[in-house]
XYZ file of C-alpha atoms in Angstrom:
301
model
C -13.979 -12.222 3.779
C -11.887 -12.799 6.994
C -14.443 -13.823 9.558
C -14.696 -17.212 7.786
C -11.129 -17.808 9.484
C -11.245 -15.949 12.841
C -14.293 -13.619 14.687
C -11.473 -10.784 14.328
C -11.522 -10.622 10.516
C -10.437 -7.561 8.982
C -10.018 -5.309 12.446
C -7.685 -7.585 13.350
C -5.321 -7.930 10.599
C -5.420 -4.023 10.708
C -4.763 -4.432 14.844
C -1.222 -6.473 13.498
C -0.533 -4.050 10.614
C -0.324 -1.285 13.125
C 2.359 -3.073 15.110
C 4.664 -3.283 12.106
C 3.676 -0.499 9.970
C 2.648 -2.658 6.971
C -0.031 -1.288 4.820
C -3.476 -3.175 4.540
C -5.703 -3.088 1.564
C -9.062 -3.562 2.274
C -11.051 -6.168 0.275
C -14.206 -5.212 -1.683
C -15.707 -8.252 -0.028
C -14.626 -7.764 3.223
C -16.552 -9.166 5.933
C -16.562 -6.003 8.116
C -17.378 -2.212 6.893
C -14.380 -0.405 6.048
C -15.692 1.833 9.113
C -15.276 -1.006 11.346
C -11.843 -1.935 9.837
C -10.293 1.635 10.306
C -11.607 2.524 13.699
C -8.849 1.129 15.729
C -5.935 2.457 13.313
C -3.240 4.212 14.949
C -2.047 7.794 13.964
C -0.372 7.482 10.393
C -1.526 3.980 9.236
C -2.315 3.676 6.301
C -4.939 1.644 4.341
C -5.955 1.070 0.743
C -9.385 0.349 -0.534
C -9.854 -2.466 -3.114
C -12.451 -1.484 -5.957
C -14.636 -3.686 -8.001
C -16.386 -1.468 -10.364
C -19.887 -2.434 -10.219
C -22.148 -2.546 -13.075
C -24.606 0.043 -11.315
C -22.253 2.425 -10.856
C -24.393 4.440 -8.168
C -23.217 1.399 -5.813
C -19.527 2.213 -6.765
C -20.356 5.555 -6.263
C -22.266 5.693 -2.663
C -18.935 3.229 -1.445
C -16.416 5.603 -2.696
C -18.673 8.365 -1.082
C -18.075 6.542 2.034
C -14.551 5.951 1.553
C -13.481 9.570 1.012
C -14.859 10.094 4.751
C -11.995 7.771 6.368
C -9.239 9.894 6.510
C -7.045 6.480 7.293
C -7.665 5.296 3.691
C -4.998 6.740 1.406
C -5.851 5.133 -2.227
C -7.832 3.245 -4.306
C -6.618 -0.078 -5.682
C -8.646 -0.540 -8.621
C -8.887 -4.131 -9.257
C -8.497 -5.180 -12.881
C -7.394 -8.886 -13.133
C -11.070 -10.162 -12.797
C -13.647 -8.536 -15.445
C -15.418 -11.781 -14.929
C -15.514 -14.674 -12.815
C -12.779 -17.557 -13.297
C -13.769 -21.030 -13.397
C -12.545 -21.604 -9.671
C -13.131 -24.965 -9.171
C -11.428 -25.331 -5.602
C -14.419 -22.789 -4.561
C -17.124 -25.427 -6.629
C -15.361 -28.245 -5.021
C -15.681 -26.978 -1.288
C -18.974 -25.175 -1.666
C -17.794 -22.572 0.711
C -20.639 -20.074 1.338
C -20.951 -16.767 3.607
C -24.107 -17.119 6.396
C -26.725 -15.416 6.848
C -25.328 -14.070 10.189
C -22.151 -12.550 8.462
C -22.031 -8.810 7.693
C -21.068 -8.361 4.240
C -19.896 -4.227 3.739
C -21.572 -4.021 0.540
C -22.869 -0.179 0.473
C -24.756 -0.808 3.671
C -24.215 -2.156 7.339
C -26.847 -4.876 6.861
C -26.162 -8.723 6.985
C -26.248 -10.883 3.473
C -28.168 -14.286 2.467
C -26.175 -17.551 2.441
C -24.859 -17.214 -0.698
C -21.307 -18.364 -2.400
C -17.968 -16.590 -1.532
C -17.706 -13.580 -3.188
C -20.701 -14.160 -5.193
C -22.559 -10.715 -4.753
C -19.376 -8.902 -5.815
C -18.758 -11.071 -9.052
C -22.038 -10.876 -10.408
C -22.419 -7.313 -10.354
C -18.725 -6.538 -11.969
C -18.504 -4.369 -14.668
C -16.395 -5.619 -17.415
C -16.420 -2.419 -19.840
C -13.536 -0.860 -18.068
C -11.283 1.565 -20.078
C -8.442 3.822 -19.085
C -9.909 6.844 -20.324
C -13.427 6.084 -19.233
C -13.034 4.266 -16.031
C -9.961 6.566 -14.531
C -12.309 9.874 -15.503
C -15.533 8.637 -13.683
C -12.842 7.849 -10.613
C -11.740 11.101 -10.185
C -15.387 12.769 -10.359
C -15.846 10.538 -7.270
C -12.737 11.052 -5.607
C -9.817 12.725 -4.907
C -7.826 9.763 -3.657
C -4.627 8.986 -5.892
C -5.428 5.108 -7.515
C -3.355 2.093 -7.559
C -3.928 -0.292 -10.544
C -4.877 -3.481 -9.156
C -4.159 -6.843 -11.360
C -1.387 -5.570 -14.376
C -0.047 -8.854 -16.251
C 1.748 -6.985 -19.264
C 4.617 -4.942 -19.635
C 2.231 -2.854 -21.910
C -0.393 -2.038 -19.325
C 2.061 -1.295 -17.095
C 3.794 1.442 -19.760
C -0.028 2.827 -20.233
C -0.327 2.934 -16.646
C 2.474 6.139 -16.020
C 0.487 8.213 -19.060
C -1.796 8.468 -16.406
C 0.028 9.794 -13.401
C -0.743 11.474 -11.301
C -4.000 10.058 -10.608
C -2.367 6.799 -11.408
C 0.643 6.370 -8.985
C 1.113 2.644 -8.515
C 0.654 -0.592 -10.195
C 0.471 -3.904 -7.903
C 0.979 -6.889 -10.515
C -1.144 -9.625 -9.911
C -2.746 -12.766 -11.651
C -5.524 -12.904 -8.802
C -3.314 -15.813 -6.944
C -4.058 -17.758 -10.129
C -7.861 -18.071 -9.311
C -9.046 -15.836 -12.497
C -7.206 -17.605 -14.998
C -5.212 -21.077 -14.971
C -1.223 -20.598 -16.858
C -2.147 -16.511 -16.301
C 1.885 -14.806 -16.036
C 2.897 -14.745 -12.126
C 3.688 -11.292 -11.374
C 7.537 -11.807 -11.387
C 7.242 -13.069 -15.054
C 5.555 -8.995 -15.508
C 8.183 -7.693 -13.398
C 11.238 -8.961 -15.425
C 9.247 -7.869 -18.847
C 9.128 -4.613 -17.409
C 12.647 -4.862 -16.756
C 13.197 -5.583 -20.643
C 10.947 -3.372 -22.123
C 10.266 -0.324 -20.757
C 12.259 0.249 -17.210
C 11.670 3.406 -17.323
C 8.351 2.412 -15.774
C 10.142 1.992 -12.400
C 11.004 6.032 -12.145
C 7.512 6.870 -13.024
C 5.125 4.487 -10.615
C 5.691 2.476 -7.415
C 5.196 -1.205 -8.806
C 4.204 -3.803 -5.893
C 3.823 -7.139 -6.355
C 0.931 -9.714 -5.457
C 1.077 -13.719 -5.351
C 3.648 -16.099 -4.617
C 5.210 -14.670 -1.317
C 5.536 -17.105 1.234
C 8.967 -16.493 2.486
C 11.292 -13.618 3.359
C 13.742 -14.349 0.346
C 10.536 -14.112 -1.803
C 10.603 -10.548 -0.405
C 14.252 -9.700 -1.491
C 13.929 -11.586 -4.451
C 10.439 -8.683 -5.524
C 12.587 -5.871 -4.119
C 15.785 -7.297 -5.713
C 14.457 -7.119 -9.599
C 12.617 -3.471 -8.341
C 9.175 -3.979 -6.737
C 8.899 -1.334 -3.817
C 6.554 -3.344 -2.035
C 4.897 -6.851 -1.590
C 1.282 -8.325 -0.966
C 1.075 -11.140 1.268
C -3.228 -11.339 1.828
C -3.215 -15.607 1.842
C -0.201 -15.668 4.687
C -2.367 -13.088 6.430
C -5.185 -15.086 6.419
C -3.599 -18.355 7.329
C -1.685 -16.706 10.104
C -5.764 -14.957 11.721
C -7.327 -18.594 10.901
C -4.438 -19.783 13.004
C -4.276 -17.563 15.784
C -6.235 -14.277 15.443
C -4.791 -11.292 15.694
C -1.604 -12.672 17.115
C -1.125 -15.700 14.378
C -1.250 -12.521 12.264
C 1.629 -10.473 14.426
C 3.218 -14.080 14.086
C 3.123 -14.352 10.576
C 4.300 -10.779 9.879
C 7.042 -11.298 12.585
C 8.455 -14.462 10.785
C 8.290 -12.757 7.143
C 10.350 -9.794 9.031
C 13.112 -11.829 10.565
C 13.397 -14.011 7.060
C 13.947 -11.009 5.209
C 16.352 -9.343 7.924
C 18.240 -13.029 7.664
C 18.276 -12.791 3.879
C 19.457 -9.257 3.469
C 22.204 -9.748 5.877
C 23.924 -12.880 4.234
C 23.585 -10.680 1.034
C 25.629 -8.326 2.879
C 23.279 -5.754 2.511
C 22.286 -3.292 5.364
C 19.787 -1.307 3.511
C 16.543 -2.230 1.283
C 17.928 0.822 -1.590
C 21.181 -1.490 -2.009
C 19.149 -4.558 -3.225
C 19.628 -4.759 -6.799
C 19.844 -7.627 -9.731
C 23.369 -8.188 -9.092
C 21.727 -10.415 -5.874
C 19.374 -12.207 -7.777
C 20.512 -14.962 -10.622
C 17.132 -14.903 -12.997
C 18.193 -16.234 -16.109
C 16.570 -19.476 -15.838
C 13.217 -17.299 -15.529
C 13.886 -15.123 -18.564
C 13.380 -18.197 -20.461
C 9.504 -18.381 -19.572
C 8.624 -14.423 -20.417
C 7.713 -13.072 -23.459
C 10.494 -12.487 -26.157
C 8.492 -10.800 -28.896
C 8.245 -7.520 -30.159
C 7.507 -4.935 -27.249
C 3.992 -3.537 -28.771
C 4.936 -0.293 -27.101
C 4.944 1.699 -30.635
C 1.394 0.290 -31.029
C 0.261 1.738 -27.550
C 1.813 5.195 -27.906
C -0.050 5.357 -30.791
C -3.424 4.782 -29.340
C -3.159 7.021 -26.653
């Protein structure tokens, strides 16, 4: 809902990403249509499309048909971390609403009535997604690769590798902690994968979403095997503070901090980063420490 922060909305974020070669995943609840957001894309600029599968599958299928026509969108980010609406007390207290003048991309270019933020998406979500049925359904409606957003256990990360090449990556995320209080942060899941099924890193890309506020956070995630990080909140703060220039400033700060951290570690290239550069002992005391559960996963495949 980027236009709540600035009139340039998601297109403004896209313009800033263009300057930095950053990947933008367009939200299913974006305040602009996907066509509007990618209209100014530079050659080679890449986007993903975040999909919330709806109870009425025809709505999702119509959106996928539109996405298939946009060459700048390179993959579908299938949302898994919010099968139902969480108890969002901040939203309840603030009474955030979308005015009727704000365009909602939905499955048309129409405006929408005044409703709570994200309400149209969550009220129509299908909470019954399964590995076999949902991925097979997606394959019928798009040839785009799939990135699974919202993986929170090493078991699911392992299962995801069994659905390549359709599934090309996973995003470790707890939906910003807004869906389930005390859900594991992405760094815990990242460490679980390293402990129980490190082969996942060689089979699919792993991205981390949540808690990335400084360049040092970016470096920590890369040290633990992530190939990329999500900074949605930081981008929105930059947009609200200064529009397109605010997002550019945010990306520049993170870029500078990341480079500085790497230099102070004596590292020239990202591929040189590894676990030897980070002390995880304290965090490791907080992650799951029981049986791997992978035999049960294999038996169900």
